[in-house]
Amino acid sequence: MLRIGELAERSGVSVDTLRYYEKEGLLPDAQRGDNGYRYYAADNLERLHFILRAKRLGFTLADIRELLSLQVDADAHTCEEVKHVAEDKLAAIDARLAELHHMRQALAHLTDACCGGPHAATQCTILTAFANGKAAPEPHQHRHDA
């Protein structure tokens, strides 16, 4: 059995995170000692590593809860079910990448249209585009006072 601090140290997560995971059902309820301390079975360390690996791949806590339920009762589930969860996450990542690509293109267009000079920002094409809702501003020209 590991006290909550020991489990936190070995897993690299905070005690608060462990409490949260327990509250969210990702970790089984800890046993309480007479001293009030939480005690976890050693196999919870492996479960935490599973959770952390899944999080690094973008799985939400709800996704991880589903994956854990598939793992806990693996004999009653198929690889097809697990693959479906992973493919759903992959599709979500692909959609997010497409969205990020579109955002990047729009922002690049805005920054390309801005002169970036030392002039007052009152006529800045980036601010104007945000204020007017125009994603494709016209580049502005500044008078050079000589």
mmCIF file of C-alpha atoms in Angstrom:
data_model
loop_
_atom_site.group_PDB
_atom_site.id
_atom_site.type_symbol
_atom_site.label_atom_id
_atom_site.label_comp_id
_atom_site.label_asym_id
_atom_site.label_seq_id
_atom_site.Cartn_x
_atom_site.Cartn_y
_atom_site.Cartn_z
ATOM 1 C CA MET A 1 0.000 0.000 0.000
ATOM 2 C CA LEU A 2 1.169 3.500 -0.813
ATOM 3 C CA ARG A 3 0.227 6.690 0.940
ATOM 4 C CA ILE A 4 -1.106 9.409 -1.334
ATOM 5 C CA GLY A 5 2.155 11.374 -1.142
ATOM 6 C CA GLU A 6 4.193 8.329 -2.113
ATOM 7 C CA LEU A 7 1.911 7.591 -5.052
ATOM 8 C CA ALA A 8 2.092 11.220 -6.146
ATOM 9 C CA GLU A 9 5.876 11.217 -5.994
ATOM 10 C CA ARG A 10 6.257 7.950 -7.891
ATOM 11 C CA SER A 11 3.781 8.947 -10.592
ATOM 12 C CA GLY A 12 4.920 12.535 -10.992
ATOM 13 C CA VAL A 13 1.477 14.032 -10.374
ATOM 14 C CA SER A 14 0.329 16.179 -7.489
ATOM 15 C CA VAL A 15 -1.655 14.976 -4.514
ATOM 16 C CA ASP A 16 -4.495 17.234 -5.670
ATOM 17 C CA THR A 17 -4.478 15.507 -9.057
ATOM 18 C CA LEU A 18 -4.715 12.119 -7.365
ATOM 19 C CA ARG A 19 -7.675 13.290 -5.298
ATOM 20 C CA TYR A 20 -9.315 14.658 -8.436
ATOM 21 C CA TYR A 21 -8.784 11.418 -10.359
ATOM 22 C CA GLU A 22 -10.279 9.500 -7.459
ATOM 23 C CA LYS A 23 -13.277 11.863 -7.356
ATOM 24 C CA GLU A 24 -13.731 11.454 -11.125
ATOM 25 C CA GLY A 25 -13.631 7.655 -10.886
ATOM 26 C CA LEU A 26 -10.342 7.221 -12.722
ATOM 27 C CA LEU A 27 -8.761 5.793 -9.589
ATOM 28 C CA PRO A 28 -10.581 3.493 -7.208
ATOM 29 C CA ASP A 29 -11.469 4.978 -3.845
ATOM 30 C CA ALA A 30 -8.486 4.897 -1.541
ATOM 31 C CA GLN A 31 -8.615 2.973 1.671
ATOM 32 C CA ARG A 32 -8.472 5.142 4.752
ATOM 33 C CA GLY A 33 -6.167 4.295 7.589
ATOM 34 C CA ASP A 34 -6.988 4.927 11.236
ATOM 35 C CA ASN A 35 -4.861 8.033 10.890
ATOM 36 C CA GLY A 36 -7.140 9.339 8.087
ATOM 37 C CA TYR A 37 -4.476 8.946 5.408
ATOM 38 C CA ARG A 38 -5.414 7.664 1.983
ATOM 39 C CA TYR A 39 -3.739 4.397 1.040
ATOM 40 C CA TYR A 40 -3.590 3.113 -2.519
ATOM 41 C CA ALA A 41 -2.770 -0.332 -3.837
ATOM 42 C CA ALA A 42 0.550 -0.474 -5.684
ATOM 43 C CA ASP A 43 -1.190 -1.334 -8.983
ATOM 44 C CA ASN A 44 -2.654 2.174 -8.993
ATOM 45 C CA LEU A 45 0.769 3.381 -10.098
ATOM 46 C CA GLU A 46 0.377 1.404 -13.343
ATOM 47 C CA ARG A 47 -3.131 2.809 -13.729
ATOM 48 C CA LEU A 48 -1.782 6.340 -13.318
ATOM 49 C CA HIS A 49 0.853 5.730 -15.988
ATOM 50 C CA PHE A 50 -1.943 4.509 -18.295
ATOM 51 C CA ILE A 51 -3.907 7.716 -17.600
ATOM 52 C CA LEU A 52 -0.895 9.951 -18.164
ATOM 53 C CA ARG A 53 0.074 8.242 -21.439
ATOM 54 C CA ALA A 54 -3.483 8.589 -22.723
ATOM 55 C CA LYS A 55 -3.575 12.269 -21.696
ATOM 56 C CA ARG A 56 -0.337 12.916 -23.607
ATOM 57 C CA LEU A 57 -2.080 11.598 -26.721
ATOM 58 C CA GLY A 58 -4.951 14.033 -26.254
ATOM 59 C CA PHE A 59 -7.554 11.802 -24.656
ATOM 60 C CA THR A 60 -9.954 13.590 -22.330
ATOM 61 C CA LEU A 61 -10.709 12.258 -18.869
ATOM 62 C CA ALA A 62 -14.047 10.965 -20.193
ATOM 63 C CA ASP A 63 -12.192 9.140 -22.993
ATOM 64 C CA ILE A 64 -9.730 7.734 -20.474
ATOM 65 C CA ARG A 65 -12.562 6.571 -18.238
ATOM 66 C CA GLU A 66 -13.962 4.676 -21.243
ATOM 67 C CA LEU A 67 -10.562 3.178 -22.079
ATOM 68 C CA LEU A 68 -10.082 2.125 -18.458
ATOM 69 C CA SER A 69 -13.472 0.418 -18.427
ATOM 70 C CA LEU A 70 -12.455 -1.477 -21.566
ATOM 71 C CA GLN A 71 -9.155 -2.437 -19.960
ATOM 72 C CA VAL A 72 -10.640 -3.491 -16.619
ATOM 73 C CA ASP A 73 -13.066 -5.862 -18.323
ATOM 74 C CA ALA A 74 -10.914 -6.635 -21.374
ATOM 75 C CA ASP A 75 -12.314 -10.170 -21.771
ATOM 76 C CA ALA A 76 -15.777 -8.721 -22.359
ATOM 77 C CA HIS A 77 -14.613 -6.227 -25.000
ATOM 78 C CA THR A 78 -12.966 -6.387 -28.399
ATOM 79 C CA CYS A 79 -10.004 -4.702 -30.019
ATOM 80 C CA GLU A 80 -12.563 -3.205 -32.395
ATOM 81 C CA GLU A 81 -14.125 -1.277 -29.511
ATOM 82 C CA VAL A 82 -10.762 0.026 -28.348
ATOM 83 C CA LYS A 83 -9.768 0.946 -31.901
ATOM 84 C CA HIS A 84 -13.037 2.833 -32.335
ATOM 85 C CA VAL A 85 -12.220 5.032 -29.319
ATOM 86 C CA ALA A 86 -8.714 5.672 -30.682
ATOM 87 C CA GLU A 87 -10.011 6.405 -34.196
ATOM 88 C CA ASP A 88 -12.540 8.876 -32.789
ATOM 89 C CA LYS A 89 -9.681 10.690 -31.034
ATOM 90 C CA LEU A 90 -7.615 10.614 -34.223
ATOM 91 C CA ALA A 91 -10.505 12.164 -36.180
ATOM 92 C CA ALA A 92 -10.869 14.873 -33.531
ATOM 93 C CA ILE A 93 -7.136 15.617 -33.732
ATOM 94 C CA ASP A 94 -7.315 15.792 -37.545
ATOM 95 C CA ALA A 95 -10.256 18.212 -37.312
ATOM 96 C CA ARG A 96 -8.357 20.356 -34.808
ATOM 97 C CA LEU A 97 -5.274 20.368 -37.048
ATOM 98 C CA ALA A 98 -7.404 21.535 -39.991
ATOM 99 C CA GLU A 99 -8.892 24.255 -37.794
ATOM 100 C CA LEU A 100 -5.428 25.322 -36.622
ATOM 101 C CA HIS A 101 -4.184 25.384 -40.229
ATOM 102 C CA HIS A 102 -7.095 27.657 -41.201
ATOM 103 C CA MET A 103 -6.424 29.900 -38.189
ATOM 104 C CA ARG A 104 -2.752 30.099 -39.125
ATOM 105 C CA GLN A 105 -3.551 31.072 -42.712
ATOM 106 C CA ALA A 106 -5.969 33.779 -41.583
ATOM 107 C CA LEU A 107 -3.504 35.180 -39.043
ATOM 108 C CA ALA A 108 -0.648 35.076 -41.556
ATOM 109 C CA HIS A 109 -2.822 37.032 -43.986
ATOM 110 C CA LEU A 110 -3.540 39.622 -41.287
ATOM 111 C CA THR A 111 0.098 40.002 -40.315
ATOM 112 C CA ASP A 112 1.188 40.210 -43.962
ATOM 113 C CA ALA A 113 -1.276 43.079 -44.508
ATOM 114 C CA CYS A 114 0.101 45.066 -41.568
ATOM 115 C CA CYS A 115 3.088 47.338 -42.149
ATOM 116 C CA GLY A 116 4.353 46.687 -38.633
ATOM 117 C CA GLY A 117 5.826 50.164 -38.535
ATOM 118 C CA PRO A 118 6.225 52.617 -35.700
ATOM 119 C CA HIS A 119 3.033 54.485 -36.609
ATOM 120 C CA ALA A 120 0.041 54.847 -34.284
ATOM 121 C CA ALA A 121 -2.160 51.756 -34.224
ATOM 122 C CA THR A 122 -5.299 53.772 -35.037
ATOM 123 C CA GLN A 123 -5.159 52.525 -38.627
ATOM 124 C CA CYS A 124 -3.639 49.123 -37.943
ATOM 125 C CA THR A 125 -5.083 46.568 -40.349
ATOM 126 C CA ILE A 126 -5.005 43.822 -37.724
ATOM 127 C CA LEU A 127 -7.061 45.806 -35.214
ATOM 128 C CA THR A 128 -9.367 47.040 -37.978
ATOM 129 C CA ALA A 129 -9.939 43.502 -39.217
ATOM 130 C CA PHE A 130 -10.833 42.319 -35.709
ATOM 131 C CA ALA A 131 -13.148 45.296 -35.173
ATOM 132 C CA ASN A 132 -14.872 45.000 -38.569
ATOM 133 C CA GLY A 133 -14.897 41.239 -38.818
ATOM 134 C CA LYS A 134 -12.927 41.316 -42.050
ATOM 135 C CA ALA A 135 -10.542 38.412 -42.362
ATOM 136 C CA ALA A 136 -8.870 39.845 -45.472
ATOM 137 C CA PRO A 137 -7.833 43.452 -44.885
ATOM 138 C CA GLU A 138 -6.196 45.583 -47.502
ATOM 139 C CA PRO A 139 -2.608 46.497 -46.721
ATOM 140 C CA HIS A 140 -2.317 50.077 -45.534
ATOM 141 C CA GLN A 141 0.091 52.695 -46.672
ATOM 142 C CA HIS A 142 1.448 55.331 -44.309
ATOM 143 C CA ARG A 143 2.445 58.799 -45.393
ATOM 144 C CA HIS A 144 6.045 59.475 -44.691
ATOM 145 C CA ASP A 145 6.277 62.966 -43.227
ATOM 146 C CA ALA A 146 9.554 64.470 -44.310
#
